[in-house]
Structures are given as structure tokens and as C-alpha cells.
Coordinates of C-alpha atoms in Angstrom, one line a residue:
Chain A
X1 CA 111.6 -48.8 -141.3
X2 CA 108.4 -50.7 -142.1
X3 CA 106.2 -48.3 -144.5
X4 CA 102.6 -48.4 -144.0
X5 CA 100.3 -47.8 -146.9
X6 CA 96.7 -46.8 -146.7
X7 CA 93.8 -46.9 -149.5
X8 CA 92.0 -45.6 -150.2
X9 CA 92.6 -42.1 -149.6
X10 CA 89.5 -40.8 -149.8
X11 CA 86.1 -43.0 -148.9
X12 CA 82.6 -41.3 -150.1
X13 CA 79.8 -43.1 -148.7
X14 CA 76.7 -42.1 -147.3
X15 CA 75.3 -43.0 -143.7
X16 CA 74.2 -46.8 -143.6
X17 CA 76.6 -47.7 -146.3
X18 CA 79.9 -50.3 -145.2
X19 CA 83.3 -49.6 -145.5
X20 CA 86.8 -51.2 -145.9
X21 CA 89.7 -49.8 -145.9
X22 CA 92.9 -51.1 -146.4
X23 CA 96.9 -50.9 -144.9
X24 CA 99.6 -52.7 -146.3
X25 CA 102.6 -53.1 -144.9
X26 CA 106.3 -53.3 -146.8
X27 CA 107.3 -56.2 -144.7
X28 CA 105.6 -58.9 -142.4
X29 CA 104.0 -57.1 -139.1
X30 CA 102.5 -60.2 -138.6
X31 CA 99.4 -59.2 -136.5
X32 CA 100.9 -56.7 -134.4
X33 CA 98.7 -53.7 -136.4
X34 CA 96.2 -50.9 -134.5
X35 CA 93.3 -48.8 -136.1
X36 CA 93.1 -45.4 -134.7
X37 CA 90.0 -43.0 -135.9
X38 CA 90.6 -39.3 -135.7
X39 CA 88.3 -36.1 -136.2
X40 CA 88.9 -33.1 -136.9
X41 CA 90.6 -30.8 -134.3
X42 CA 91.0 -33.9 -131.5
X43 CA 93.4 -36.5 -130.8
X44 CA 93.4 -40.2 -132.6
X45 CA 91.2 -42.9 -130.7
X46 CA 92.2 -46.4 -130.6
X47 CA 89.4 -48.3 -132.3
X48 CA 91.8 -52.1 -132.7
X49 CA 94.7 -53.3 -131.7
X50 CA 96.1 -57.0 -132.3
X51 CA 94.3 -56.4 -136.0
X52 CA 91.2 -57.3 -134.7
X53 CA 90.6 -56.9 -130.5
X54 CA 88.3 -54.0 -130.0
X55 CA 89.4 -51.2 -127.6
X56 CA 87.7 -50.7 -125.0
X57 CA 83.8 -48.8 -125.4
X58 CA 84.4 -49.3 -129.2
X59 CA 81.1 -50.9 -131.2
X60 CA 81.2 -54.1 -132.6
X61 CA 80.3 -52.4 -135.9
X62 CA 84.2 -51.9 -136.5
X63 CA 86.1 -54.7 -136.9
X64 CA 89.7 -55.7 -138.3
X65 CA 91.2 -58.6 -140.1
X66 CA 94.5 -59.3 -142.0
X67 CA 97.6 -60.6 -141.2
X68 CA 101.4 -60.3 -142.4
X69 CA 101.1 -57.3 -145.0
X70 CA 98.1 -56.9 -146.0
X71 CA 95.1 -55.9 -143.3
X72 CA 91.1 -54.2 -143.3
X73 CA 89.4 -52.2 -141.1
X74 CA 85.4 -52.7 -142.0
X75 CA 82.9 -50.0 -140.7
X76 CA 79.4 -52.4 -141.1
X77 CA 77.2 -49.5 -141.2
X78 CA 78.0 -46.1 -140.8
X79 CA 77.1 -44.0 -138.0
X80 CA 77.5 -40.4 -138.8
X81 CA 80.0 -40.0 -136.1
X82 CA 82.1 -42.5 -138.3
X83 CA 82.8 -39.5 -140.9
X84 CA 86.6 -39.1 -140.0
X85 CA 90.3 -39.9 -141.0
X86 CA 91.6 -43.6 -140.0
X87 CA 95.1 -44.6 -139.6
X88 CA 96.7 -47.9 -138.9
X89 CA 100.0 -48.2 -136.8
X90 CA 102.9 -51.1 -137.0
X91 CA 104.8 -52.1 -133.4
X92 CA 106.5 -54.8 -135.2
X93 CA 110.0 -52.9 -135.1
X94 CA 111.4 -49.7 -134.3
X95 CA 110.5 -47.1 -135.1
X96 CA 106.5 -47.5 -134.6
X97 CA 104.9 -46.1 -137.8
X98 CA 101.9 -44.9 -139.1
X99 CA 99.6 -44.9 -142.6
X100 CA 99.0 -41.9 -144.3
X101 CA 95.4 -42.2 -143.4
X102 CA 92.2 -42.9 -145.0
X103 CA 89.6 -39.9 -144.9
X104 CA 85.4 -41.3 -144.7
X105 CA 84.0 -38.4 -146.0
X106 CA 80.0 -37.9 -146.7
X107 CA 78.7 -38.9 -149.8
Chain Z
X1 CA 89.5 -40.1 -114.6
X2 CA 92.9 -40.8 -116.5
X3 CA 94.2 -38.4 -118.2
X4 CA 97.4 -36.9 -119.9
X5 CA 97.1 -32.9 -119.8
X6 CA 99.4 -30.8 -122.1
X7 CA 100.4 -27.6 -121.7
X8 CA 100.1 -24.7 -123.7
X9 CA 101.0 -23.5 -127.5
X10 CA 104.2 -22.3 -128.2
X11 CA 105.8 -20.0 -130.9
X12 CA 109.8 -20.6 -131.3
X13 CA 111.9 -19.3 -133.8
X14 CA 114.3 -21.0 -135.9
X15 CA 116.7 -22.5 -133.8
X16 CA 115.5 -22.6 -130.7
X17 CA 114.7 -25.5 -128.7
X18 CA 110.9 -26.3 -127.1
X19 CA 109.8 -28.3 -123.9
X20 CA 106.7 -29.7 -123.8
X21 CA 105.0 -31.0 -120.9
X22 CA 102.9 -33.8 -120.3
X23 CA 100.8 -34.1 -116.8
X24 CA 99.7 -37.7 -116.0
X25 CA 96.7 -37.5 -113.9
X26 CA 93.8 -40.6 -112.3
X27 CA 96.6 -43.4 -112.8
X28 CA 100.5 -43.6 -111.5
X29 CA 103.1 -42.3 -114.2
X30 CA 105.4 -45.1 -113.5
X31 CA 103.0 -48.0 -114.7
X32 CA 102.5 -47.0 -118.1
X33 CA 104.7 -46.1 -121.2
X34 CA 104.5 -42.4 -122.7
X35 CA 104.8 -41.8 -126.2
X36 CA 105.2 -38.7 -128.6
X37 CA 103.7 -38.1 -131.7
X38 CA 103.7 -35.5 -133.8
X39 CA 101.3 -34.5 -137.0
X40 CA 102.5 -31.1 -139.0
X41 CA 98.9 -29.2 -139.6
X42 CA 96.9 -31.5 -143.0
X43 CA 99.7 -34.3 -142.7
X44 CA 99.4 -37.5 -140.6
X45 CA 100.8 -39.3 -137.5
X46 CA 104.5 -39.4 -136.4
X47 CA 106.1 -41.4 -133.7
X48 CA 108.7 -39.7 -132.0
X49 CA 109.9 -41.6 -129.4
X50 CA 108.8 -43.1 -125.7
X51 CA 110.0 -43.2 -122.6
X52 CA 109.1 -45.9 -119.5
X53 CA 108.6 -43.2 -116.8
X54 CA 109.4 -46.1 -114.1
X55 CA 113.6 -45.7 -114.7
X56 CA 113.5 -43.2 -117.7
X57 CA 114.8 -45.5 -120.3
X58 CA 114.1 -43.9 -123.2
X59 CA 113.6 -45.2 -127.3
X60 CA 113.6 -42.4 -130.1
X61 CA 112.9 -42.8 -133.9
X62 CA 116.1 -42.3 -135.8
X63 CA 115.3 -39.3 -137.2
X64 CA 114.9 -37.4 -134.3
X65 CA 117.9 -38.7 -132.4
X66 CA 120.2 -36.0 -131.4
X67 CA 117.5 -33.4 -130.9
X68 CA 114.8 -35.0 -128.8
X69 CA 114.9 -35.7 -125.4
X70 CA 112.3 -37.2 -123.6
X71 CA 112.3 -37.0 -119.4
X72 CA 110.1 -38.0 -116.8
X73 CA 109.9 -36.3 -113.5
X74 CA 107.9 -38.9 -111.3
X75 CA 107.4 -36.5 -108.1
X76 CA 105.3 -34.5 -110.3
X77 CA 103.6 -37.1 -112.7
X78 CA 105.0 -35.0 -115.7
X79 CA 107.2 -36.5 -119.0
X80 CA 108.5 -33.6 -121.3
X81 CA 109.4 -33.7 -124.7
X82 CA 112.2 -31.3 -125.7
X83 CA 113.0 -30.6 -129.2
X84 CA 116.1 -28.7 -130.1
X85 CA 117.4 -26.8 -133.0
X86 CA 113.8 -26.1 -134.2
X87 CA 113.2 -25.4 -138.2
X88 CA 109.8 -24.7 -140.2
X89 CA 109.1 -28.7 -140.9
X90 CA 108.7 -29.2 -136.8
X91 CA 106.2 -26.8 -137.4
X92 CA 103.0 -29.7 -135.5
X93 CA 101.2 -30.6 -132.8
X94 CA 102.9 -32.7 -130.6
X95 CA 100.9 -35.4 -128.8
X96 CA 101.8 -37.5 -125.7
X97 CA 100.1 -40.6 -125.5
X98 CA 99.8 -43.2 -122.7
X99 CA 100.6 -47.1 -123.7
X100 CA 98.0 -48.9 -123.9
X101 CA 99.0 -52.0 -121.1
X102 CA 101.2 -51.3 -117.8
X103 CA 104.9 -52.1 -118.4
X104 CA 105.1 -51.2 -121.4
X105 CA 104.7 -54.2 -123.9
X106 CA 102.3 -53.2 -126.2
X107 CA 103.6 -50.0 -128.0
X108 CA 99.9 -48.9 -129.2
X109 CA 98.4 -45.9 -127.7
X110 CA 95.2 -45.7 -126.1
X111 CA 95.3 -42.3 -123.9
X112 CA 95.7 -38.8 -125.8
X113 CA 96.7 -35.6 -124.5
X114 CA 94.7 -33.2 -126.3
X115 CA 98.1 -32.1 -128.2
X116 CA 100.2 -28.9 -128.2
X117 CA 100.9 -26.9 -131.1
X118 CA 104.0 -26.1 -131.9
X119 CA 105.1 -23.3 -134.2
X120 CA 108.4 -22.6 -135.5
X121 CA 108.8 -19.2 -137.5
X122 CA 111.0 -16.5 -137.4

């Protein structure tokens, strides 16, 4: 099982600000990796799939790099509707995994 | 407008098995993959297992196999989930989730239900 691990956990910036966050990934998922965003008390969005395609109605202010193990989600400026928990997710091999998450949280 | 409606929250006890339902409504069932995830209540995301409605070929994550089945029934657009022998750590809200491209190559998930809780507890 390929084990996903997100940091940091916890992000405190303020509106306006960037972020990165980061997944890495025990073995090679080459650049099969998806950002999902969720808020409190809904269901995850997907935000990227591929590592960096954009789903579809997502801004162009969230966009992904990486490749292999190692992979980024950058937020260029924060929107306050940003303010959530992110997860990536492998489908490189069975079963399909998830990060622990990375919580944006208001400075 | 697509969609993948849930049904309600249920309360099992120890033991017991659960069946969850998921609707698919705005697109045909059979096109897309259905997944399951699961998140117990402060943790994060769980993949369960999917199902290609078109067929009902099924793939589950090891440590569920044995006690999940996943089924679709196409004459009503509806996949179910059902998870047996039910203890405290299943304790979540279960998610079914639509693939993101028809026929099922893509394995990320771009349609939410809007999840059902599940609550084992004697």
C-alpha cells in the first residue's frame, strides 16, 4: 500500500498570503496524484488531478506540481473561502489512498 | 444536474450489518465508476472500494474484504454499500463518489454524495 504523507499539518496564514503544501509518497506514483479541498461538514472537492490539470470551475489560483514522490499544491493568494483541510490521493495501485490532510486555518 | 443522493443516518449496534444507498441522478449509472469512502468523525479519507455499475465488477481495499459488498441495481440508478459485522472503529460517514471520466480509468473522484453517517454503538 502506497502511504501518503502530508505537511504540514497545520498552515496559519492570513487572507492574501500563498501557500504550499506538500504530499509525499512512500513509493513512485509517478504523476498519477489528485488534490481534493474539504470544509467543514461537506464532502471533499476535486481541485487537481494528473498533479497539475485543474478540475473543472476550479481558479487558476491553485495549482500542482511534483512528480514521483514528492508533489505541491500552491494556493497563490488566499481567498477566504480557501480556509479548509486539503488532501492528496494516489491511483497508482490498489488500494487508492489518501494523505492525512493539511488544515489552512486563519492566521 | 448530476448528482449522487445518499440516504439517511443510521445507528447499528455492534454486529450488525448496514446498507447504504447511493442514488445516481442527471447522468446514466452505467457510464461512470462509483466509489466509497469513508472518514471516522476528526480523521481523514478512506477508500473502500468501487464498483463499475455497467457489469458490477467490483474492487475492494484489503482491509475491508470479507465484509463489504458493493452492488449496483441499474433499473433504479442505485449502488449500495453494505458493511457487515459492524464494531465502534466503522463508526464514519460513508461517501459515494462518482469517477471522475466514463469507463472508469481514472480512479479520482469528482462527484460527492453529501455522505451518510454511520454509527455503530451498542
Amino acid at each position: 500500500e502506497i502511504v501518503l504523507t502530508q505537511s504540514p499539518a497545520t498552515l496559519s496564514l492570513s487572507p492574501g498570503e500563498g501557500a504550499t503544501l506538500s504530499c509525499r509518497a512512500s513509493q513512485s506514483v509517478y504523476s498519477y496524484l489528485a488534490w481534493y479541498q474539504q470544509k467543514p461538514g461537506q464532502a471533499p472537492r476535486l481541485l487537481l488531478y494528473d498533479t497539475s490539470k485543474r478540475a473543472t470551475g476550479i481558479p487558476a489560483r491553485f495549482s500542482g506540481s511534483g512528480s514521483g514522490t514528492e508533489f505541491a499544491l500552491t494556493i497563490s493568494s488566499l481567498e477566504p473561502e480557501d480556509f479548509a483541510v486539503y488532501y492528496c490521493q494516489q491511483r497508482r495501485s490498489w488500494p487508492l489512498t489518501f494523505g492525512g490532510g493539511t488544515k489552512v486555518e486563519i492566521k | 444536474q448530476v448528482q449522487v443522493v445518499q440516504s439517511g443516518a443510521e445507528v447499528k449496534k455492534p454486529g450488525a450489518s448496514v446498507k447504504v444507498s447511493c442514488k445516481a441522478t442527471g447522468y446514466t449509472l452505467t457510464i461512470y465508476y462509483i466509489h466509497w469512502v469513508r472518514q471516522a468523525p476528526g480523521q481523514g479519507l478512506e477508500w473502500m472500494g468501487m464498483i463499475n455499475p455497467s457489469g458490477g465488477s467490483t474492487t475492494y481495499a484489503q482491509k475491508f474484504q470479507g465484509r463489504v459488498t458493493i452492488t449496483s441495481d441499474t433499473s433504479t440508478s442505485t449502488v449500495y454499500m453494505d458493511l457487515s459485522s459492524l464494531r465502534s472503529e466503522d463508526t464514519a460517514v460513508y461517501y459515494c463518489a462518482r469517477d471522475r471520466l466514463p469507463g472508469g480509468i481514472d480512479y479520482y473522484m469528482d462527484v460527492w454524495g453529501k455522505g451518510t453517517t454511520v454509527t455503530v454503538s451498542s
